[in-house]
Coordinates of C-alpha atoms and ligand atoms in Angstrom, one line a residue:
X27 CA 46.1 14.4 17.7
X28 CA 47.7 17.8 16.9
X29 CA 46.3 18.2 13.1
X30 CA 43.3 20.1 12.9
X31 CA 39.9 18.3 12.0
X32 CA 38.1 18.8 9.4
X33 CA 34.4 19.1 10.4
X34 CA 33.5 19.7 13.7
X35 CA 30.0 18.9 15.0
X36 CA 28.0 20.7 18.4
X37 CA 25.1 18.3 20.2
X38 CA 25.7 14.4 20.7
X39 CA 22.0 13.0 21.1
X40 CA 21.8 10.0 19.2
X41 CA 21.5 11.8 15.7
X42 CA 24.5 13.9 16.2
X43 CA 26.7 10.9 17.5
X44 CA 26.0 8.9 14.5
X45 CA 26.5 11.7 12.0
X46 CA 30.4 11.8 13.7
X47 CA 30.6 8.5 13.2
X48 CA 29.5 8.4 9.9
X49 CA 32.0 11.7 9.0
X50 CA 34.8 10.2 11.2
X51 CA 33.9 6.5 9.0
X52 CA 34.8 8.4 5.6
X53 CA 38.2 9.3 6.5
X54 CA 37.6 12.7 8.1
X55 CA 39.1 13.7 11.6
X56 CA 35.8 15.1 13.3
X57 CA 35.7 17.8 16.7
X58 CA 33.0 17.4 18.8
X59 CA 31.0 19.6 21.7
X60 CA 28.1 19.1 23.7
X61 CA 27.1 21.3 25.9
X62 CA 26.7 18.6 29.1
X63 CA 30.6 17.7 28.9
X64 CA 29.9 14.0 30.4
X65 CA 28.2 12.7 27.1
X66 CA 31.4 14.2 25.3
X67 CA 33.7 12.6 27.5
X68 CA 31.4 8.6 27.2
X69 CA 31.1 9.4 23.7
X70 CA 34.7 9.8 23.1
X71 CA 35.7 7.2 26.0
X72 CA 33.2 4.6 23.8
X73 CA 34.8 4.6 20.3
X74 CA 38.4 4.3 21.0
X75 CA 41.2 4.6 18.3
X76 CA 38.9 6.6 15.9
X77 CA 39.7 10.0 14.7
X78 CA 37.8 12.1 17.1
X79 CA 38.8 14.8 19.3
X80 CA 36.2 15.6 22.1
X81 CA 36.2 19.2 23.3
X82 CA 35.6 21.0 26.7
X83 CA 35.2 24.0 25.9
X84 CA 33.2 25.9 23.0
X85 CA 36.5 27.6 22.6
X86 CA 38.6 24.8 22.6
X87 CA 36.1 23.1 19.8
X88 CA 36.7 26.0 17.6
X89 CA 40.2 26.3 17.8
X90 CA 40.5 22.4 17.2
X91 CA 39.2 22.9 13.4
X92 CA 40.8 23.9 10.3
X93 CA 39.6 27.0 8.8
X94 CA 37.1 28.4 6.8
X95 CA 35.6 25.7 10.2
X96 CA 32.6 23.5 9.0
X97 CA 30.5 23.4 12.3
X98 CA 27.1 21.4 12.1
X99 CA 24.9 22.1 14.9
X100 CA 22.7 19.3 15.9
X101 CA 20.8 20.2 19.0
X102 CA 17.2 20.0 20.2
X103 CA 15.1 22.6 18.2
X104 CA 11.3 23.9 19.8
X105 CA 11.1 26.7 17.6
X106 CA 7.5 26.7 15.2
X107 CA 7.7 30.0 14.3
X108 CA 10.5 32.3 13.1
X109 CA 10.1 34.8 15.7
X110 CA 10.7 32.3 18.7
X111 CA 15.1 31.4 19.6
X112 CA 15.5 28.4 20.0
X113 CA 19.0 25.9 20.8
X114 CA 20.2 26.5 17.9
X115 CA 19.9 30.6 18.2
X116 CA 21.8 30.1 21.5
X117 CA 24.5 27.8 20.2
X118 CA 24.8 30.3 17.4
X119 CA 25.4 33.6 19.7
X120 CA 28.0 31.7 21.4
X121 CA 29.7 30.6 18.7
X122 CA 29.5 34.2 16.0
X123 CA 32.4 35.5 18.9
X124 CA 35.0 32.6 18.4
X125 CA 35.0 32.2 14.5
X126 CA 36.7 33.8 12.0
X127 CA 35.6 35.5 8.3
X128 CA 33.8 32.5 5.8
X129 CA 33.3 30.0 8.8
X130 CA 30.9 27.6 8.2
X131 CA 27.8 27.0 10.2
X132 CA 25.4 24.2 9.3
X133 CA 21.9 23.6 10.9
X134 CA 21.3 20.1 10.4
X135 CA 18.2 20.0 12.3
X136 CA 14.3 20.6 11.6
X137 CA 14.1 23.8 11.3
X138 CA 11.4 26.1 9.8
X139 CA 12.7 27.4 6.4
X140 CA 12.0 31.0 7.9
X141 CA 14.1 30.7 11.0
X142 CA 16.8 29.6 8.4
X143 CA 16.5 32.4 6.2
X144 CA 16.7 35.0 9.1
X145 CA 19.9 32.6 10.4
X146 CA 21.5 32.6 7.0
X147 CA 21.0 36.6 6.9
X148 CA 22.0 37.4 10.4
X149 CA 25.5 35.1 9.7
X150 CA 26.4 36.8 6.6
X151 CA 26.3 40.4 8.1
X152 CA 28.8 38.7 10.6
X153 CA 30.8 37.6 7.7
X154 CA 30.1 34.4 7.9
X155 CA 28.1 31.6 5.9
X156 CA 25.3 29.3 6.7
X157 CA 23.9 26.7 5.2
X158 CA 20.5 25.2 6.5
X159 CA 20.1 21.5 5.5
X160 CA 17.4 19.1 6.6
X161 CA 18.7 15.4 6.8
X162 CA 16.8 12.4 6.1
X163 CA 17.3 8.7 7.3
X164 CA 16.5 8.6 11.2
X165 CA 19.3 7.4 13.8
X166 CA 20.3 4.5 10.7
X167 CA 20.1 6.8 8.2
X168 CA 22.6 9.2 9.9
X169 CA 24.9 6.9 10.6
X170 CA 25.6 4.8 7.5
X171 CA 24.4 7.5 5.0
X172 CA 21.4 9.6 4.9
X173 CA 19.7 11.8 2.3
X174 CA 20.6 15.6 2.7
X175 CA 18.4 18.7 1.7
X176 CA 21.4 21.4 2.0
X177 CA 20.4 25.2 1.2
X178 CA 22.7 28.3 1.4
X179 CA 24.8 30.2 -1.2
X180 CA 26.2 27.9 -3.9
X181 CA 29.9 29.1 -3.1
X182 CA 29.4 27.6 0.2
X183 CA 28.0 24.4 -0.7
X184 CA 31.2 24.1 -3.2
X185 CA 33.1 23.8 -0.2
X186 CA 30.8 21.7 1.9
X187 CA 30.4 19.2 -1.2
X188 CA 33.2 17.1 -0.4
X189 CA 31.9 16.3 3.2
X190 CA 28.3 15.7 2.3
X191 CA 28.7 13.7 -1.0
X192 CA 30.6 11.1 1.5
X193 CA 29.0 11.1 4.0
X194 CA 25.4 10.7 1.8
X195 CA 23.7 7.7 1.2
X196 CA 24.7 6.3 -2.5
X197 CA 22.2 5.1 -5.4
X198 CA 23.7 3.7 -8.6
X199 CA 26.8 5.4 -7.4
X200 CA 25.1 8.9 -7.1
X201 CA 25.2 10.8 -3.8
X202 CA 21.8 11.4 -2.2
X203 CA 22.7 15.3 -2.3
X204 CA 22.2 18.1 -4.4
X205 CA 22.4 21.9 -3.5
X206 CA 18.7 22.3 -3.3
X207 CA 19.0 26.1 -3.6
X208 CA 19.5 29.3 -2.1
X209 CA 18.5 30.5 1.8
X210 CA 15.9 28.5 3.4
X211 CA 15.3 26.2 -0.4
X212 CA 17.0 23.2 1.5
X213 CA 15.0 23.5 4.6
X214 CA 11.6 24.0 2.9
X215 CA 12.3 20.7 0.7
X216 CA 12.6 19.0 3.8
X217 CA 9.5 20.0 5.4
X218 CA 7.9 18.6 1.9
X219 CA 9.5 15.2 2.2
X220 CA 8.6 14.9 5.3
X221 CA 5.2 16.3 4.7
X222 CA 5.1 13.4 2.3
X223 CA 6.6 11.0 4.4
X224 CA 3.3 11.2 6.7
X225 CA 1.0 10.8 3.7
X226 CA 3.0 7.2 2.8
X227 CA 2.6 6.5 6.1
X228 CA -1.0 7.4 6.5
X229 CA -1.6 5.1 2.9
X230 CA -0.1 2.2 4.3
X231 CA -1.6 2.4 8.2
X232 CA -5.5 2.9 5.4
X233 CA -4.4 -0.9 3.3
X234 CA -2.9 -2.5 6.8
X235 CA -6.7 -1.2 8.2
X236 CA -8.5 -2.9 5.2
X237 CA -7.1 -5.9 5.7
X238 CA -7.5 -6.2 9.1
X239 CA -11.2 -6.0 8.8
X240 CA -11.2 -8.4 6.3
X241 CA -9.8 -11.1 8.6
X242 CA -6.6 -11.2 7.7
X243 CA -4.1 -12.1 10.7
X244 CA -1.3 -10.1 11.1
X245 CA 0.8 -12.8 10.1
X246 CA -0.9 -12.7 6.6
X247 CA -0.9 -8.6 6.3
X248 CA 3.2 -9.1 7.2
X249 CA 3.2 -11.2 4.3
X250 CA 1.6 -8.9 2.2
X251 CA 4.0 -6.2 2.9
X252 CA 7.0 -8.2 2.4
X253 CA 6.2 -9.4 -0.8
X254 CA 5.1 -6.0 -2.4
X255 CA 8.4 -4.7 -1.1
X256 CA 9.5 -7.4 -4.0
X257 CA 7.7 -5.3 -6.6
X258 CA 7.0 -2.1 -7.6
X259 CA 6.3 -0.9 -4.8
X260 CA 9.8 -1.1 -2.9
X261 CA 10.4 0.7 -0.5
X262 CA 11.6 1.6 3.1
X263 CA 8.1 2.4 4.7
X264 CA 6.6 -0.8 3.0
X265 CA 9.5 -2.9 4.2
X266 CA 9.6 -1.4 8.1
X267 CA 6.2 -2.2 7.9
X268 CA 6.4 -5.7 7.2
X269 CA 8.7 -6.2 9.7
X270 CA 7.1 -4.5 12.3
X271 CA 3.7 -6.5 11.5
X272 CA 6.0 -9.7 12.2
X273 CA 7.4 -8.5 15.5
X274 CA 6.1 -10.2 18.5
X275 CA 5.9 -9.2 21.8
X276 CA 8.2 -11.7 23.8
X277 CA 6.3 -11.2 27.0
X278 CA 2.4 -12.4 24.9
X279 CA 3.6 -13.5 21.9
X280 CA 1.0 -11.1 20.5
X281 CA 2.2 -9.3 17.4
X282 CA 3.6 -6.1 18.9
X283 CA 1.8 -3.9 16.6
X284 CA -1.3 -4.8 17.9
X285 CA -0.5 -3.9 21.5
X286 CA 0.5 -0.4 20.2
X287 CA -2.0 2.1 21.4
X288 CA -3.6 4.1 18.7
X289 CA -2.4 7.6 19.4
X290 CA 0.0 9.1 16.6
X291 CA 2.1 11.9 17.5
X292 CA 4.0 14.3 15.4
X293 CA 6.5 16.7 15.4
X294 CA 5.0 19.8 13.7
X295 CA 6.3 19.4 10.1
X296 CA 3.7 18.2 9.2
X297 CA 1.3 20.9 10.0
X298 CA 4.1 23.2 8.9
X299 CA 3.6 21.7 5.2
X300 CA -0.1 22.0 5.6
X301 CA 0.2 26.3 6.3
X302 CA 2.8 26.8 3.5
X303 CA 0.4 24.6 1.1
X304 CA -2.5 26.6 2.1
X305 CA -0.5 29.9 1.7
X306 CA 0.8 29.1 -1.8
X307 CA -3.3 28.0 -2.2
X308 CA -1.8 24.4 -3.6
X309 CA -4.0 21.4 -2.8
X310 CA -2.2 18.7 -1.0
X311 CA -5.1 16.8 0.4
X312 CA -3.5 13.6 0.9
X313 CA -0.6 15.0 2.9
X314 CA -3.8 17.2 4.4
X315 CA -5.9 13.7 5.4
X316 CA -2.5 12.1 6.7
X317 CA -2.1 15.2 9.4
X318 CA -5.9 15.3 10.2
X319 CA -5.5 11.7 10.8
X320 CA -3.1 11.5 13.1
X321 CA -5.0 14.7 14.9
X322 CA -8.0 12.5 14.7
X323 CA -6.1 9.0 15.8
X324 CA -5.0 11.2 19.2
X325 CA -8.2 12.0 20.8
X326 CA -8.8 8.6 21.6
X327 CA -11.2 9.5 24.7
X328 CA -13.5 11.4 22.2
X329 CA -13.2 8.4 20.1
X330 CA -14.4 5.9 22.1
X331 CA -17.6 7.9 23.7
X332 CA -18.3 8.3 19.8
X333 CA -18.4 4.8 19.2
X334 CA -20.5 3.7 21.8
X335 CA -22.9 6.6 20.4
X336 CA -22.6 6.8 16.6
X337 CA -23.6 3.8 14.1
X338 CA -22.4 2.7 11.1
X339 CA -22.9 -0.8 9.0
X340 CA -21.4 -4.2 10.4
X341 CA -17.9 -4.5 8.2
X342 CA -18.6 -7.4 5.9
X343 CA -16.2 -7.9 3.4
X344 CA -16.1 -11.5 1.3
X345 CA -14.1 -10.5 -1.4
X346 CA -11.3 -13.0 -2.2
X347 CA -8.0 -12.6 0.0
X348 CA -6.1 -12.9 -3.2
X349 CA -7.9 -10.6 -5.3
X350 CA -8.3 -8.0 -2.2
X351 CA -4.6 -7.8 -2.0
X352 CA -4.2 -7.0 -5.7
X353 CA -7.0 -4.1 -5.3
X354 CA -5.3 -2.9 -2.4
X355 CA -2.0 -2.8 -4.0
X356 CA -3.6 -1.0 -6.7
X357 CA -5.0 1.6 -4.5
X358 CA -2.2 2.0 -2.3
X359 CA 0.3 2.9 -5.6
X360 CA -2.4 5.1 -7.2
X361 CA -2.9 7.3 -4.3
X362 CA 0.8 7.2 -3.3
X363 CA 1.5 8.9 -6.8
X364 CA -1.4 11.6 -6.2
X365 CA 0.4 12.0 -2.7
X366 CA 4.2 12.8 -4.1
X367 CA 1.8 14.8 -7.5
X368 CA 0.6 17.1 -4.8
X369 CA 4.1 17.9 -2.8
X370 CA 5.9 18.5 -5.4
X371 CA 3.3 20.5 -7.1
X372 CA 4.0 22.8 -4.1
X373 CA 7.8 22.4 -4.1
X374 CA 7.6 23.8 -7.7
X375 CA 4.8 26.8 -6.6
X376 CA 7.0 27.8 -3.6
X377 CA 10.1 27.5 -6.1
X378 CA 9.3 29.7 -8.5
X379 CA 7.4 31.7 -6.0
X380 CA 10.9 32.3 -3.8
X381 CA 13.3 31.9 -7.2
X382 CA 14.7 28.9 -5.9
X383 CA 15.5 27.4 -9.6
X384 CA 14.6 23.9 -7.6
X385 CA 15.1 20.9 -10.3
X386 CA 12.6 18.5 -9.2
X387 CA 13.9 15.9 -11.3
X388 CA 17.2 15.8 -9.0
X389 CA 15.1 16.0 -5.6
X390 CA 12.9 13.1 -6.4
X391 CA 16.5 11.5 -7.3
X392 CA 18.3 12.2 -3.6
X393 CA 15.3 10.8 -1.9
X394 CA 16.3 7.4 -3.6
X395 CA 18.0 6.9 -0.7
X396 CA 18.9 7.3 3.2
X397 CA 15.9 9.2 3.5
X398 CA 12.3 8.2 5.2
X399 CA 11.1 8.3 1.7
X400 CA 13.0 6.1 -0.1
X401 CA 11.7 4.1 -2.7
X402 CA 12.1 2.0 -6.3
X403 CA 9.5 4.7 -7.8
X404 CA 11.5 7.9 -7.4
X405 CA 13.6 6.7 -10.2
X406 CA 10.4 7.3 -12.3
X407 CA 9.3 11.0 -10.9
X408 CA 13.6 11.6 -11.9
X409 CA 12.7 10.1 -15.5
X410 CA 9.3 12.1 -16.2
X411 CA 11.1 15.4 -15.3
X412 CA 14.2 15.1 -16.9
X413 CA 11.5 14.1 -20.1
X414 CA 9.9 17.3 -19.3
X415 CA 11.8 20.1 -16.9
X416 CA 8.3 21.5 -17.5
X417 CA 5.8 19.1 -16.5
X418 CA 2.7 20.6 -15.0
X419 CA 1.7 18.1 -12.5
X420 CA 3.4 14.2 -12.0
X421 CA 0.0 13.0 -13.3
X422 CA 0.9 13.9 -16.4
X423 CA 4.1 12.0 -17.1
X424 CA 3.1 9.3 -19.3
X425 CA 4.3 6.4 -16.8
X426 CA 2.1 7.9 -14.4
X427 CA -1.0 8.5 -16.3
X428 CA -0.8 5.2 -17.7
X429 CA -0.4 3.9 -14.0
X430 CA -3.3 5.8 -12.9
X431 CA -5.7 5.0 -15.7
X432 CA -4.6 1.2 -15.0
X433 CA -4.7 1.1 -11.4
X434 CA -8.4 3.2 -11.0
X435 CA -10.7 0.3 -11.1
X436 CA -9.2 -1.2 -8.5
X437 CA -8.5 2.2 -6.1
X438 CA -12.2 3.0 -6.8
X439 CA -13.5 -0.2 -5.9
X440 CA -11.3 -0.4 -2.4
X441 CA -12.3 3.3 -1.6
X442 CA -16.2 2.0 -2.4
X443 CA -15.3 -1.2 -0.5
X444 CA -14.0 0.6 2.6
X445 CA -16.8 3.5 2.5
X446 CA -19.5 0.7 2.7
X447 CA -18.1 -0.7 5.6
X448 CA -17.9 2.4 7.0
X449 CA -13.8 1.8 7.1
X450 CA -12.3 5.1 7.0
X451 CA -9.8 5.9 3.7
X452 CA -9.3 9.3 4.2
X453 CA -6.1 9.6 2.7
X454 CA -7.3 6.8 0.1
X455 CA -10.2 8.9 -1.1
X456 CA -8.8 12.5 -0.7
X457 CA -6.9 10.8 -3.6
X458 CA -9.0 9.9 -5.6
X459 CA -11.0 13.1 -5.3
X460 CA -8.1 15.1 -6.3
X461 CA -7.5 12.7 -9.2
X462 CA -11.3 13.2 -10.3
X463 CA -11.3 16.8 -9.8
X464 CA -8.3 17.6 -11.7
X465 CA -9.1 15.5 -14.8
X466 CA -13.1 17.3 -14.0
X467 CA -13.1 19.4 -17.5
X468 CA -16.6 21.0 -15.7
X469 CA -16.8 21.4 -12.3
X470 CA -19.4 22.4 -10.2
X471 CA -18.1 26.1 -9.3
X472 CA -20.7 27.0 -11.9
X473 CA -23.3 26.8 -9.0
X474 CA -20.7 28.1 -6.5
X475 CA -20.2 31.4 -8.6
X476 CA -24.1 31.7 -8.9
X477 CA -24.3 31.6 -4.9
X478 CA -21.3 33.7 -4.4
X479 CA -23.0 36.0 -7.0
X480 CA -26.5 35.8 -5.4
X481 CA -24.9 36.9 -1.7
X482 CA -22.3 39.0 -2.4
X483 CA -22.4 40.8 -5.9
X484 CA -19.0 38.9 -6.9
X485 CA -19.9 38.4 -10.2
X486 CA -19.0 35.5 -12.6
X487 CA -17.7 35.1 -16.6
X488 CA -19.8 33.1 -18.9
X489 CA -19.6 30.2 -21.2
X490 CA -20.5 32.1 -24.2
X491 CA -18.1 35.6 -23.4
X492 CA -14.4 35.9 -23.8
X493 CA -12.7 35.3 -20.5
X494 CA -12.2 38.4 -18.5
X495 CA -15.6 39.6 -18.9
X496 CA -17.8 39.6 -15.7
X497 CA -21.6 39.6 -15.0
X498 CA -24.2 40.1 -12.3
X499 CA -27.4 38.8 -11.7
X500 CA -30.2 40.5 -9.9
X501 CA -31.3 37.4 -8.3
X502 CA -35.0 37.0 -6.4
X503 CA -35.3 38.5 -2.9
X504 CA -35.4 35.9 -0.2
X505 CA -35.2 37.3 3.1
X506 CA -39.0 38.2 3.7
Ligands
2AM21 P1 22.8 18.3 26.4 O1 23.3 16.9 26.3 O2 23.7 19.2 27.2 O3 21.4 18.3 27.0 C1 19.5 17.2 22.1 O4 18.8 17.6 23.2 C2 20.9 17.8 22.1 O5 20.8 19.2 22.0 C3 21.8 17.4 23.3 O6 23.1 17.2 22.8 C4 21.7 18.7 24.1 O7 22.8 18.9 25.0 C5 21.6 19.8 23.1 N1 21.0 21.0 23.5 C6 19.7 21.2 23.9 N2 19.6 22.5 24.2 C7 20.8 23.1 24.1 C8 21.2 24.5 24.3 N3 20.4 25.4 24.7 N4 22.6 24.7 24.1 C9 23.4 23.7 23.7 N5 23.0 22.4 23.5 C10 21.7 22.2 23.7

């Protein structure tokens, strides 16, 4: 091959290999580098006749690419914080010597939106540009066309657009990518989704665990997934989980799901979401529950000393399969909506906070497909903000607030259900506490301003004054 490529690509674990397939599959002659020159040299060696060229050398790699060079980096990032270097640091000192001005770098792996906005400075007082994009869609997702979350100057998405339309999933013949917004906009929205990704997750692992204790096989539960990914609640986390719930183990025949230990691990982005949310002082308790959750799910020793030691009542549940299921659903949707209300309540706060000019409309729409996330109801978060750009919270849209006030019998009743058996639903009822706290016209930080008040002198407005005008109370003496 003595044409340059187009897009060159550094780190072929399984995520980077499929993203050169999927560039190579779109007509697009692709360079590739990875650091251990063996996995180049099988990766090129296994997909013969395809327009690849597999490079030795960092230097080589460069010179094999057309200029301005697109270069994704796809390797292994550790970094949490923005002060650690990480793979991608490294890859990037080695490469800043061999490229040229207006060179393209890409991260397309998880990393912190800080790390990318210190990257995406650092390249362009080398003259280069940078864009930081989180990818959606797992090893399948990369491959055949996954959802992408690109930030970065807009002049240098104009030139990556091309590229990453192809190469994106499709829905209704739109690309699942947007330019999500300046510096580290496209990396922060990908910490969301996937901050939301674990609260879907969570919901589903609460309705599997209700039915479970009401008797249901797993057979029947598969069954139940399967044909709610027939309504309106399609989507690719309700249909993985049918499936999985009908895989059996070939060894037992046991459904495999059930010889799973019950230890959830995570990668950190999740925790990551829970900081920024807490930073930006924007409630996202479902997300929240689905992290503690999984914290709680892996200290299984503590678990099991705890329930040979702490009570609760017998599980006794005799409602009607039938009926159950319908509840379930019910719940499920309801607090699924709270769940995606909350994240993108704090995609809009950090927005405006960073001046991202995010259009949440158009992010609900790229997660329609290739991503984790994708589902039949994004096409109605798209709706309720191109209705209203200004929308305060999803809740609001009138498709959801009908959906909520129509589902709530049924959400309060399973979250009742499961409490009484002493089931846990915390992600299920951090829901519906939100829910009832937001629509609370009165809450009871009356009582909480009094205490605060009676401790500490911080003083509290009244009922009957104009707003802004604060009052103390000399309250009794308690302390002997
Ligand atoms: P390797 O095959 O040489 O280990 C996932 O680990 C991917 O990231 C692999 O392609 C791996 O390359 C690459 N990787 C991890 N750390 C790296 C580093 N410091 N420099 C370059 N590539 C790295």
């Amino acid at each position: 091959m003595s044409q340059k490529s187009d897009f060159g690509l550094i780190g072929l674990a399984v995520m980077g290999q499929n993203l050169v397939l999927n560039v190579e599959s779109r007509g697009f002659q692709v360079s590739v580098f990875n650091r251990t020159t063996a996995t180049t040299d099988e990766f090129i060696a296994k997909h013969p006749g395809k327009k690849l060229v597999g490079a030795k050398t960092l230097e080589e790699f460069v010179q094999s690419l057309a200029t301005p060079r697109k270069i994704q980096i796809m390797v292994k990032s550790n970094a949490v914080k923005d002060s650690d270097r990480d793979a991608v640091d490294a890859v990037i000192e080695q490469l800043i010597p061999l490229l040229e001005k207006d060179d393209i770098v890409i991260d397309g792996g998880n990393s912190y939106y800080l790390t990318t906005e210190r990257r995406d400075k650092y390249l362009a007082e080398k003259g280069l540009r940078f864009i930081g994009a989180g990818v959606s869609g797992g090893e399948e997702g990369a491959r055949k066309g996954p959802s992408i979350m690109p930030g970065g100057p807009a002049s240098t998405w104009e030139v990556m657009k091309p590229i990453f339309e192809s190469i994106s999933a499709k829905v209704d013949g739109e690309p699942c990518v947007i330019h999500i917004g300046t510096g580290g906009a496209g990396h922060y929205v990908k910490m969301i989704h996937n901050g939301i990704e674990y609260g879907d997750m969570q919901l589903i692992c609460e309705a599997y665990n209700i039915f479970k204790n009401a008797g249901f096989t797993t057979d029947e539960i598969a069954k139940v997934f399967t044909d709610w990914n027939d309504g309106d609640m399609q989507s690719y986390l309700i249909q993985i989980t049918g499936k999985a719930l009908e895989q059996k183990d070939p060894e037992t025949g046991t459904p495999i799901v059930e010889l799973i230990v019950d230890k959830a691990g995570q990668k950190g982005t999740g925790q990551w979401t829970l900081l920024n949310a807490a930073e930006n002082a924007v409630v996202i308790s479902t997300i929240n529950a689905a992290v503690e959750a999984r914290i709680l799910s892996s200290k299984k020793k503590a678990r099991v000393a705890a329930s040979k030691e702490l009570t609760g009542p017998t599980v006794n549940i005799t409602t009607d399969k039938a009926e159950l299921v319908q509840k379930v659903h019910d719940a499920l949707y309801a607090s699924k909506v709270i769940s995606y209300a909350q994240g993108l309540d704090l995609i809009k706060t950090m927005g405006e906070a960073k001046n991202w000019g995010l259009d949440l409309g158009r992010i609900a729409s790229i997660w329609r497909g290739g991503c984790i996330i994708r589902a039949r109801f994004l096409n109605k978060i798209t709706d309720a903000y191109r209705e209203n750009a200004e929308l305060s919270n999803l809740m609001l849209a009138p498709f959801f607030k009908d959906l909520l006030s129509k589902t709530q019998q049924n959400w309060r009743e399973v979250v009742s259900l499961a409490t009484l058996n002493g089931i846990p639903v915390p992600a299920f009822s951090a829901s519906l506490g939100y829910y009832d706290s937001y629509r609370a016209e009165r809450l009871p930080a009356n009582l909480l301003q009094a205490q605060r008040d009676f401790f500490g002198a911080h003083t509290y407005e009244r009922t009957d004054k104009p707003e802004g005008e604060f009052f103390h109370t000399e309250w009794p003496e308690v302390i002997g």
